[in-house]
Amino acid sequence: MLPRDFEWGFATAAYQIEGAAAEDGRGPSIWDTFSHLTPSHTNGDNGDIACDHYHRYEEDLDLLAQYGAKAYRLSLSWSRIIPLGGRDDPVNEAGITFYNCLIDGLLARNITPWVTLYHWDLPQALQDRYGGWLDAVEVQGDFERYARLCYERFGDRVKRWVTLNEPWNTSVNGYIRCTEPPGRGTGPNACAPGDPTTEPWFVGKSLILAHARAARLYNVEFKPTQGGLIGASLNGDYFEPWDSSDPKDHEAAERRMEFCLGWFANPIMLAQDYPAAMRAQLGPRLPPFTEAEFTLLREAEVDFYGMNYYTAQFARHRAGDPPAPDTDYLGNIDEYQEDKNGVSIGDLSGIDWLRAAPACFRKHLVRISNKYRKPIYVTENGCPCPGEVTREDCVRDTYRQRYLAEHLDALVEAVGDGAEVAGYFAWSLMDNFEWSSGYSVRFGLTYIDYATLERTPKESALLIRGMIEQRMDREES
Ligand code: GBH
């Protein structure tokens, strides 16, 4: 059973919904640049208008209230607040005003704001000025000042902070796979030449230290008076062994999770070094932490683990244990959606990388709870449904209803297993700009008609409150 005070709601991210990309003084971010490349890397789409949430936020707040949400996870656009991004650059008061209206509108409806500082939209000016996350010293200083400004201006009302969303994505998709900005690498998709054997690992460390600076700042200067909580949201699929009878595939599954999740969770959640498996494979290409940096990590202690969970896969070790290629970032394994016997990890969704695997969600929650010993808030969970054509198909989202119900059941079971899980956010409040997939994939619980920007609640949006409350303990007061 879930406790009566279980936190729940919906999540979004600034670039995916706001639009108004050049309005009221907002500066461009690396996602504006990336989504305007020719040829397109984003399905021909961009976030110029998106869901036009910037102008329609009152309506969206009303939807949250209608759905009965207790909380709402949003992200701030750094370049709307500081258009050029840097610590000596001017503040855009119009941007502050927009977020004040949003925060006040949530509080007026009794909805708790959960605010993410960085959901991938680095100010373009910082990319141009010093290469963004590749200049660890500069970007840490700029991120800390941006965080300070947010705590100062919003922290009287915002008591739940997420520093970074999915730093793995920024490192790997931005610096190896080239599916996200700045898209540095060597392949045919690369937007700029980069070194995929070193840059992702360097950028990962930059992100970890920027997170730590922002979290330490909150702990030392703001938490004592503002009294909120701070954490980070990490992604990572759960991995099962491809051949469950082969101990080497069990090791491969564990190693794969260490490479994605442990990379960030060891330093951020435990103030510890990277997983041993990463050290062993990457050697000096994985930049070590100094003693002073470990001290910073300890002072940056977080209050919770933000978990983004969508799917699971199978991991298979490589026959004969060949050395990993220098461009490997998965832990020298092969990953599959079917096991040795052809059994799928779960039902197909509306996007190739996601199959519904609720049983793995239970295992994932238990594993993370045991390993990192922090209360877990599931900061994202959701799916696009298969086979949607018309608006009616989208609204009658039976696949999503089952996905959500089964994942909530798994969450309850994980709690029964002893995992500490304190909250759950469905991704997403509304259909939105799904990064490299553009508007072609719909993760929303609210349907968006992109021609008219009209919002229509899908069935799941109207059912989710009941799904949660039905799983809540009735006895506890
Ligand atoms: C989250 O990321 C994001 O935080 C959110 O903004 C996004 O809208 C949501 O999930 C839905 O995608 O290239 O085929 O190998 C999801 C994390 C990790 C999902 C990497 C896709 C690789 C897919 N992602 N993953 S593939």
Coordinates of C-alpha atoms and ligand atoms in Angstrom, one line a residue:
M1 CA 0.0 0.0 0.0
L2 CA 1.1 3.6 -0.6
P3 CA 1.1 5.9 2.4
R4 CA -1.6 8.6 2.6
D5 CA 1.1 11.3 2.0
F6 CA 2.4 9.7 -1.2
E7 CA 3.4 12.5 -3.5
W8 CA 2.1 12.2 -7.1
G9 CA 1.5 14.3 -10.2
F10 CA 2.6 15.0 -13.7
A11 CA 6.0 16.0 -15.2
T12 CA 7.1 18.2 -18.1
A13 CA 10.2 20.0 -19.3
A14 CA 10.5 23.7 -20.4
Y15 CA 11.7 23.2 -24.0
Q16 CA 9.2 20.4 -24.7
I17 CA 6.1 22.5 -23.9
E18 CA 6.8 26.3 -23.5
G19 CA 7.3 27.6 -27.0
A20 CA 7.6 31.4 -27.1
A21 CA 11.2 30.7 -27.9
A22 CA 12.2 34.3 -28.8
E23 CA 9.7 36.1 -26.6
D24 CA 10.1 38.5 -23.7
G25 CA 13.9 38.4 -23.8
R26 CA 14.5 34.6 -23.8
G27 CA 17.9 33.7 -25.2
P28 CA 18.4 30.7 -27.4
S29 CA 19.4 27.3 -25.9
I30 CA 21.4 24.5 -27.6
W31 CA 18.0 22.9 -28.3
D32 CA 16.9 25.8 -30.4
T33 CA 20.0 25.5 -32.4
F34 CA 19.8 21.7 -32.8
S35 CA 16.1 21.7 -33.7
H36 CA 16.7 24.2 -36.5
L37 CA 19.5 22.2 -38.2
T38 CA 19.3 21.4 -41.9
P39 CA 18.9 18.5 -42.5
S40 CA 16.7 18.1 -39.5
H41 CA 17.9 16.0 -36.5
T42 CA 14.4 16.3 -34.9
N43 CA 11.9 14.9 -37.4
G44 CA 11.6 18.4 -39.1
D45 CA 10.1 19.8 -35.9
N46 CA 11.3 22.4 -33.3
G47 CA 10.2 24.0 -30.0
D48 CA 9.4 27.5 -31.3
I49 CA 5.7 27.1 -30.4
A50 CA 5.6 23.6 -28.9
C51 CA 2.4 23.4 -26.8
D52 CA 2.4 27.2 -26.4
H53 CA 2.4 26.6 -22.6
Y54 CA 4.1 30.0 -22.1
H55 CA 0.8 31.7 -23.1
R56 CA -1.6 28.9 -22.1
Y57 CA -0.2 28.0 -18.7
E58 CA -3.4 29.0 -16.8
E59 CA -5.4 26.5 -18.8
D60 CA -2.7 23.8 -18.1
L61 CA -2.8 24.6 -14.4
D62 CA -6.5 24.1 -14.5
L63 CA -6.0 20.7 -16.1
L64 CA -3.7 19.7 -13.3
A65 CA -6.3 20.7 -10.8
Q66 CA -9.0 18.9 -12.8
Y67 CA -6.9 15.7 -12.7
G68 CA -6.5 16.0 -8.9
A69 CA -2.6 16.3 -9.0
K70 CA -0.9 16.9 -5.7
A71 CA 2.3 17.9 -7.4
Y72 CA 3.7 19.1 -10.7
R73 CA 7.3 18.7 -11.9
L74 CA 8.4 21.4 -14.3
S75 CA 11.7 22.6 -15.5
L76 CA 13.1 26.1 -15.8
S77 CA 14.6 27.4 -19.1
W78 CA 18.0 28.8 -18.0
S79 CA 18.1 31.1 -21.0
R80 CA 14.7 32.5 -20.3
I81 CA 16.0 33.6 -16.9
I82 CA 19.6 34.5 -17.9
P83 CA 19.5 34.9 -21.7
L84 CA 23.3 34.6 -22.1
G85 CA 23.6 32.1 -19.2
G86 CA 26.8 33.4 -17.6
R87 CA 27.4 34.5 -14.0
D88 CA 28.1 38.1 -15.0
D89 CA 25.3 38.2 -17.5
P90 CA 22.1 40.1 -17.0
V91 CA 18.9 38.6 -15.5
N92 CA 15.7 38.7 -17.6
E93 CA 13.0 39.9 -15.2
A94 CA 10.3 38.9 -17.7
G95 CA 11.5 35.3 -17.4
I96 CA 11.4 35.4 -13.6
T97 CA 7.9 36.8 -13.8
F98 CA 6.7 34.0 -16.0
Y99 CA 7.9 31.4 -13.5
N100 CA 6.5 33.3 -10.6
C101 CA 3.1 33.2 -12.2
L102 CA 3.4 29.5 -12.8
I103 CA 4.6 28.8 -9.2
D104 CA 1.9 31.0 -7.7
G105 CA -0.7 29.5 -9.9
L106 CA 0.2 26.0 -8.7
L107 CA 0.2 27.1 -5.0
A108 CA -3.2 28.7 -5.5
R109 CA -4.5 25.3 -6.6
N110 CA -2.8 23.5 -3.8
I111 CA -0.3 21.8 -6.1
T112 CA 3.3 21.4 -5.0
P113 CA 5.9 22.7 -7.5
W114 CA 8.8 20.4 -8.2
V115 CA 11.4 22.4 -10.1
T116 CA 14.2 21.0 -12.3
L117 CA 17.0 23.4 -13.0
Y118 CA 18.4 21.7 -16.0
H119 CA 16.5 19.6 -18.4
W120 CA 19.0 19.7 -21.3
D121 CA 18.6 23.3 -22.5
L122 CA 22.0 24.9 -22.0
P123 CA 22.1 28.6 -23.1
Q124 CA 23.6 28.7 -26.6
A125 CA 25.8 31.6 -25.5
L126 CA 27.7 29.4 -23.1
Q127 CA 28.1 26.7 -25.8
D128 CA 29.6 29.5 -28.1
R129 CA 31.6 31.2 -25.3
Y130 CA 33.5 28.2 -24.0
G131 CA 32.1 25.0 -25.3
G132 CA 29.5 24.5 -22.7
W133 CA 29.9 21.3 -20.6
L134 CA 33.4 20.8 -22.0
D135 CA 34.7 23.6 -19.9
A136 CA 34.1 22.2 -16.4
V137 CA 35.3 25.2 -14.5
E138 CA 33.4 27.8 -16.3
V139 CA 30.1 25.8 -16.5
Q140 CA 30.2 25.0 -12.8
G141 CA 30.5 28.6 -11.9
D142 CA 27.7 29.6 -14.3
F143 CA 25.4 26.8 -13.2
E144 CA 26.0 27.7 -9.5
R145 CA 25.0 31.3 -10.1
Y146 CA 21.9 30.3 -12.0
A147 CA 21.0 27.9 -9.2
R148 CA 21.5 30.7 -6.6
L149 CA 19.3 33.1 -8.5
C150 CA 16.6 30.4 -8.7
Y151 CA 16.8 29.7 -4.9
E152 CA 16.8 33.4 -4.2
R153 CA 13.8 34.3 -6.4
F154 CA 11.7 31.1 -6.1
G155 CA 12.9 29.3 -3.0
D156 CA 10.5 31.0 -0.7
R157 CA 7.7 29.0 -2.4
V158 CA 9.6 26.1 -4.2
K159 CA 10.6 23.4 -1.7
R160 CA 11.5 20.6 -4.0
W161 CA 14.5 21.0 -6.3
V162 CA 15.9 18.7 -9.0
T163 CA 19.3 19.9 -10.2
L164 CA 19.8 17.8 -13.3
N165 CA 17.6 15.7 -15.5
E166 CA 19.3 12.6 -16.9
P167 CA 22.9 13.7 -17.2
W168 CA 23.6 10.4 -18.9
N169 CA 21.6 11.7 -21.9
T170 CA 23.6 14.9 -22.1
S171 CA 26.9 13.0 -22.1
V172 CA 26.1 10.1 -24.3
N173 CA 23.6 11.5 -26.8
G174 CA 25.4 14.8 -27.0
Y175 CA 29.0 13.5 -27.2
I176 CA 28.8 10.0 -28.8
R177 CA 25.5 9.3 -30.4
C178 CA 24.9 12.8 -31.8
T179 CA 21.2 12.5 -31.3
E180 CA 21.1 15.6 -29.0
P181 CA 23.0 18.9 -28.9
P182 CA 25.8 19.7 -29.3
G183 CA 26.0 16.4 -31.3
R184 CA 29.8 16.2 -31.2
G185 CA 31.4 13.0 -32.5
T186 CA 32.7 11.2 -35.5
G187 CA 29.8 9.5 -37.2
P188 CA 27.7 10.7 -40.2
N189 CA 25.3 12.3 -37.8
A190 CA 27.9 14.4 -36.0
C191 CA 27.2 18.2 -36.0
A192 CA 30.8 19.0 -35.0
P193 CA 34.0 16.9 -34.8
G194 CA 34.6 15.6 -31.3
D195 CA 36.4 12.8 -29.5
P196 CA 33.8 10.2 -28.4
T197 CA 36.4 8.2 -26.5
T198 CA 37.0 11.0 -23.9
E199 CA 34.4 13.8 -24.2
P200 CA 31.4 12.0 -22.8
W201 CA 33.3 10.9 -19.7
F202 CA 34.7 14.4 -19.2
V203 CA 31.3 16.0 -19.7
G204 CA 29.8 13.5 -17.2
K205 CA 32.2 14.7 -14.6
S206 CA 31.4 18.4 -15.4
L207 CA 27.7 17.6 -14.9
I208 CA 28.3 15.8 -11.6
L209 CA 30.4 18.7 -10.3
A210 CA 27.9 21.3 -11.5
H211 CA 25.2 19.4 -9.7
A212 CA 27.3 19.2 -6.6
R213 CA 28.0 22.9 -6.6
A214 CA 24.2 23.7 -6.9
A215 CA 23.3 21.1 -4.2
R216 CA 26.0 22.2 -1.8
L217 CA 24.9 25.8 -2.2
Y218 CA 21.4 24.9 -1.4
N219 CA 22.4 22.8 1.6
V220 CA 24.7 25.5 3.1
E221 CA 23.0 28.7 2.3
F222 CA 19.3 28.0 1.6
K223 CA 18.1 24.8 3.2
P224 CA 18.5 26.1 6.7
T225 CA 16.0 28.9 6.2
Q226 CA 13.9 27.7 3.2
G227 CA 13.7 24.1 4.5
G228 CA 13.3 22.3 1.1
L229 CA 14.6 19.1 -0.4
I230 CA 17.1 18.7 -3.3
G231 CA 18.0 15.8 -5.5
A232 CA 18.8 14.7 -9.1
S233 CA 16.9 12.7 -11.6
L234 CA 18.7 9.8 -13.2
N235 CA 17.7 7.6 -16.1
G236 CA 18.6 4.0 -16.7
D237 CA 16.8 0.9 -18.0
Y238 CA 16.7 -2.2 -15.8
F239 CA 18.7 -5.1 -17.3
E240 CA 18.0 -8.8 -17.2
P241 CA 20.5 -11.4 -18.3
W242 CA 20.0 -12.5 -22.0
D243 CA 20.7 -16.1 -20.9
S244 CA 19.5 -16.5 -17.4
S245 CA 21.6 -19.6 -16.9
D246 CA 24.8 -17.9 -17.8
P247 CA 26.6 -16.2 -14.9
K248 CA 28.5 -14.0 -17.5
D249 CA 25.2 -12.6 -18.7
H250 CA 24.2 -11.8 -15.1
E251 CA 27.5 -9.9 -14.8
A252 CA 26.8 -8.2 -18.1
A253 CA 23.4 -7.0 -16.9
E254 CA 24.9 -5.6 -13.7
R255 CA 27.8 -4.0 -15.6
R256 CA 25.4 -2.4 -18.1
M257 CA 23.4 -0.8 -15.2
E258 CA 26.6 0.4 -13.5
F259 CA 27.7 2.1 -16.8
C260 CA 24.5 4.1 -17.1
L261 CA 23.2 4.6 -13.6
G262 CA 26.2 4.0 -11.3
W263 CA 28.2 6.4 -13.4
F264 CA 26.1 9.3 -11.9
A265 CA 24.6 7.6 -8.8
N266 CA 27.8 6.6 -7.1
P267 CA 29.2 10.2 -7.0
I268 CA 25.8 12.0 -6.6
M269 CA 24.0 9.7 -4.2
L270 CA 26.9 8.2 -2.3
A271 CA 29.8 10.7 -2.8
Q272 CA 31.8 7.7 -4.0
D273 CA 34.0 7.0 -7.0
Y274 CA 32.6 5.7 -10.3
P275 CA 31.7 1.9 -10.3
A276 CA 34.8 -0.3 -10.5
A277 CA 33.6 -1.8 -13.8
M278 CA 33.9 1.6 -15.4
R279 CA 37.3 2.2 -14.0
A280 CA 38.5 -1.2 -15.2
Q281 CA 37.3 -0.6 -18.8
L282 CA 37.9 3.1 -19.3
G283 CA 41.1 3.6 -17.3
P284 CA 42.5 7.1 -17.5
R285 CA 39.8 8.2 -20.0
L286 CA 37.5 8.4 -17.0
P287 CA 38.6 11.5 -15.2
P288 CA 39.2 10.8 -11.5
F289 CA 37.8 12.9 -8.6
T290 CA 40.3 14.7 -6.5
E291 CA 40.1 14.8 -2.7
A292 CA 38.7 18.3 -2.8
E293 CA 36.0 17.1 -5.2
F294 CA 35.1 14.2 -2.9
T295 CA 34.7 16.8 -0.2
L296 CA 32.4 18.8 -2.4
L297 CA 30.4 15.7 -3.2
R298 CA 29.9 15.0 0.5
E299 CA 28.8 18.5 1.2
A300 CA 26.4 18.2 -1.7
E301 CA 24.4 15.4 0.0
V302 CA 21.1 14.9 -1.7
D303 CA 17.7 14.3 0.0
F304 CA 16.3 11.9 -2.6
Y305 CA 16.9 9.8 -5.7
G306 CA 14.9 11.0 -8.7
M307 CA 14.2 7.9 -10.9
N308 CA 13.1 8.2 -14.5
Y309 CA 12.0 4.7 -15.5
Y310 CA 10.5 3.6 -18.8
T311 CA 11.6 0.2 -19.9
A312 CA 14.0 -2.7 -19.5
Q313 CA 16.3 -4.8 -21.7
F314 CA 18.4 -7.9 -21.8
A315 CA 22.2 -7.8 -21.6
R316 CA 24.5 -10.4 -23.2
H317 CA 28.2 -10.7 -22.6
R318 CA 30.5 -10.9 -25.6
A319 CA 31.9 -14.3 -26.4
G320 CA 35.5 -14.7 -25.5
D321 CA 35.5 -11.5 -23.5
P322 CA 37.1 -9.3 -26.2
P323 CA 38.5 -5.9 -25.1
A324 CA 35.9 -3.1 -25.3
P325 CA 36.2 -0.7 -28.3
D326 CA 37.3 2.8 -27.2
T327 CA 33.9 4.2 -28.2
D328 CA 32.0 1.7 -26.1
Y329 CA 29.7 3.3 -23.4
L330 CA 27.5 0.3 -22.5
G331 CA 30.0 -1.8 -20.6
N332 CA 31.1 -4.1 -23.4
I333 CA 27.8 -5.9 -23.8
D334 CA 25.1 -6.4 -26.4
E335 CA 21.6 -5.4 -25.5
Y336 CA 18.3 -6.9 -26.8
Q337 CA 14.6 -6.6 -26.2
E338 CA 14.2 -10.4 -26.4
D339 CA 16.1 -13.0 -24.4
K340 CA 17.9 -16.1 -25.7
N341 CA 14.5 -17.9 -26.2
G342 CA 13.0 -15.0 -28.1
V343 CA 10.8 -14.0 -25.1
S344 CA 10.2 -10.2 -25.2
I345 CA 10.9 -8.1 -22.2
G346 CA 7.4 -6.7 -22.6
D347 CA 4.6 -5.4 -24.8
L348 CA 5.5 -3.1 -27.7
S349 CA 4.6 0.6 -27.2
G350 CA 4.4 3.4 -29.7
I351 CA 8.2 3.9 -29.8
D352 CA 10.8 1.3 -30.6
W353 CA 13.0 1.7 -27.5
L354 CA 10.2 1.3 -25.0
R355 CA 8.5 -2.0 -24.1
A356 CA 6.3 -2.2 -21.0
A357 CA 8.2 -4.1 -18.3
P358 CA 6.6 -3.5 -14.9
A359 CA 8.1 -6.5 -13.2
C360 CA 11.5 -5.0 -13.9
F361 CA 10.3 -1.7 -12.5
R362 CA 9.8 -3.5 -9.2
K363 CA 13.3 -5.0 -9.3
H364 CA 14.8 -1.7 -10.3
L365 CA 13.2 0.2 -7.4
V366 CA 14.4 -2.5 -4.9
R367 CA 17.9 -2.5 -6.4
I368 CA 18.2 1.3 -6.3
S369 CA 16.7 1.6 -2.9
N370 CA 19.2 -1.0 -1.5
K371 CA 22.2 0.4 -3.3
Y372 CA 21.7 4.2 -2.8
R373 CA 19.7 4.3 0.4
K374 CA 17.7 7.4 -0.4
P375 CA 14.0 7.9 -0.6
I376 CA 13.0 7.4 -4.3
Y377 CA 10.7 9.7 -6.1
V378 CA 9.8 8.3 -9.5
T379 CA 10.2 11.6 -11.4
E380 CA 9.1 10.2 -14.8
N381 CA 7.2 7.1 -16.0
G382 CA 5.0 6.8 -19.0
C383 CA 4.7 5.6 -22.6
P384 CA 3.3 6.4 -26.1
C385 CA 0.6 3.9 -27.1
P386 CA 1.0 1.8 -30.2
G387 CA -1.3 2.1 -33.3
E388 CA -2.7 5.5 -32.7
V389 CA -4.1 7.3 -35.8
T390 CA -7.0 9.5 -34.9
R391 CA -7.6 11.8 -31.9
E392 CA -10.2 9.3 -30.7
D393 CA -7.5 6.6 -30.6
C394 CA -5.2 8.9 -28.6
V395 CA -7.9 9.8 -26.1
R396 CA -9.0 6.2 -25.6
D397 CA -5.5 5.3 -24.3
T398 CA -6.1 1.8 -23.0
Y399 CA -2.5 0.8 -23.5
R400 CA -1.4 3.7 -21.3
Q401 CA -4.0 3.0 -18.7
R402 CA -2.7 -0.6 -18.4
Y403 CA 0.9 0.6 -18.4
L404 CA 0.3 3.1 -15.6
A405 CA -1.8 0.6 -13.5
E406 CA 0.8 -2.2 -13.9
H407 CA 3.7 0.2 -13.0
L408 CA 1.8 1.4 -10.0
D409 CA 1.2 -2.2 -8.9
A410 CA 4.9 -2.9 -9.3
L411 CA 5.7 0.2 -7.2
V412 CA 3.4 -1.0 -4.4
E413 CA 5.0 -4.4 -4.6
A414 CA 8.5 -2.8 -4.4
V415 CA 7.3 -0.9 -1.3
G416 CA 6.2 -4.3 0.1
D417 CA 9.7 -5.6 -0.6
G418 CA 11.1 -2.8 1.5
A419 CA 12.0 -0.1 -1.0
E420 CA 11.4 3.4 0.1
V421 CA 9.4 5.1 -2.6
A422 CA 7.8 8.4 -1.7
G423 CA 6.3 9.7 -5.0
Y424 CA 5.4 9.2 -8.6
F425 CA 5.2 11.5 -11.6
A426 CA 3.6 10.5 -14.9
W427 CA 5.4 11.6 -18.0
S428 CA 3.9 13.7 -19.3
L429 CA 1.1 16.2 -18.5
M430 CA 0.6 16.7 -22.2
D431 CA 1.9 15.5 -25.6
N432 CA 5.0 17.6 -26.4
F433 CA 8.2 18.0 -28.3
E434 CA 9.7 14.6 -27.9
W435 CA 13.3 15.7 -28.7
S436 CA 14.8 13.8 -31.7
S437 CA 11.3 12.3 -32.5
G438 CA 9.7 15.8 -32.6
Y439 CA 5.9 15.8 -32.4
S440 CA 5.6 12.3 -33.9
V441 CA 5.5 10.5 -30.5
R442 CA 2.8 11.3 -27.9
F443 CA 3.8 10.6 -24.3
G444 CA 1.0 12.9 -22.9
L445 CA -1.9 12.2 -20.7
T446 CA -3.5 15.2 -22.3
Y447 CA -3.9 15.2 -26.1
I448 CA -2.6 18.2 -28.0
D449 CA -3.9 19.2 -31.4
Y450 CA -0.8 20.8 -32.8
A451 CA -2.9 22.7 -35.5
T452 CA -5.1 24.4 -33.0
L453 CA -3.2 23.8 -29.7
E454 CA -6.4 22.6 -28.2
R455 CA -6.0 20.4 -25.2
T456 CA -8.2 17.2 -24.6
P457 CA -7.8 15.1 -21.5
K458 CA -7.1 11.5 -22.4
E459 CA -8.9 8.8 -20.4
S460 CA -5.8 8.0 -18.4
A461 CA -5.6 11.6 -17.1
L462 CA -9.1 11.3 -15.6
L463 CA -8.3 7.9 -14.2
I464 CA -4.9 8.3 -12.6
R465 CA -6.0 9.9 -9.4
G466 CA -8.3 6.9 -8.7
M467 CA -5.5 4.5 -9.6
I468 CA -3.2 6.1 -7.0
E469 CA -5.9 6.5 -4.3
Q470 CA -7.1 3.0 -4.7
R471 CA -3.6 1.8 -3.8
M472 CA -3.3 4.1 -0.8
D473 CA -3.5 2.9 2.8
R474 CA -7.0 3.9 4.1
E475 CA -6.1 3.3 7.8
E476 CA -3.2 5.7 8.2
S477 CA -4.2 9.2 9.1
Ligands
GBH1 C1 13.1 11.1 -20.7 O1 14.2 10.6 -21.3 C2 13.2 12.6 -20.7 O2 13.6 13.1 -19.5 C3 12.0 13.3 -21.2 O3 12.3 14.6 -21.5 C4 11.5 12.5 -22.4 O4 10.5 13.2 -23.1 C5 11.0 11.2 -21.9 O5 12.0 10.5 -21.2 C6 10.5 10.3 -23.0 O6 11.5 9.9 -23.9 O7 17.9 6.0 -29.1 O8 16.4 4.2 -29.4 O9 18.4 3.8 -28.2 C7 14.1 9.2 -21.7 C8 15.5 8.6 -21.7 C9 17.2 7.4 -22.7 C10 15.0 7.4 -23.7 C11 17.8 6.8 -24.0 C12 15.6 6.8 -25.0 C13 17.5 5.7 -26.0 C14 16.6 5.3 -27.1 N1 15.9 8.0 -22.9 N2 16.8 6.2 -24.8 S1 17.4 4.8 -28.5

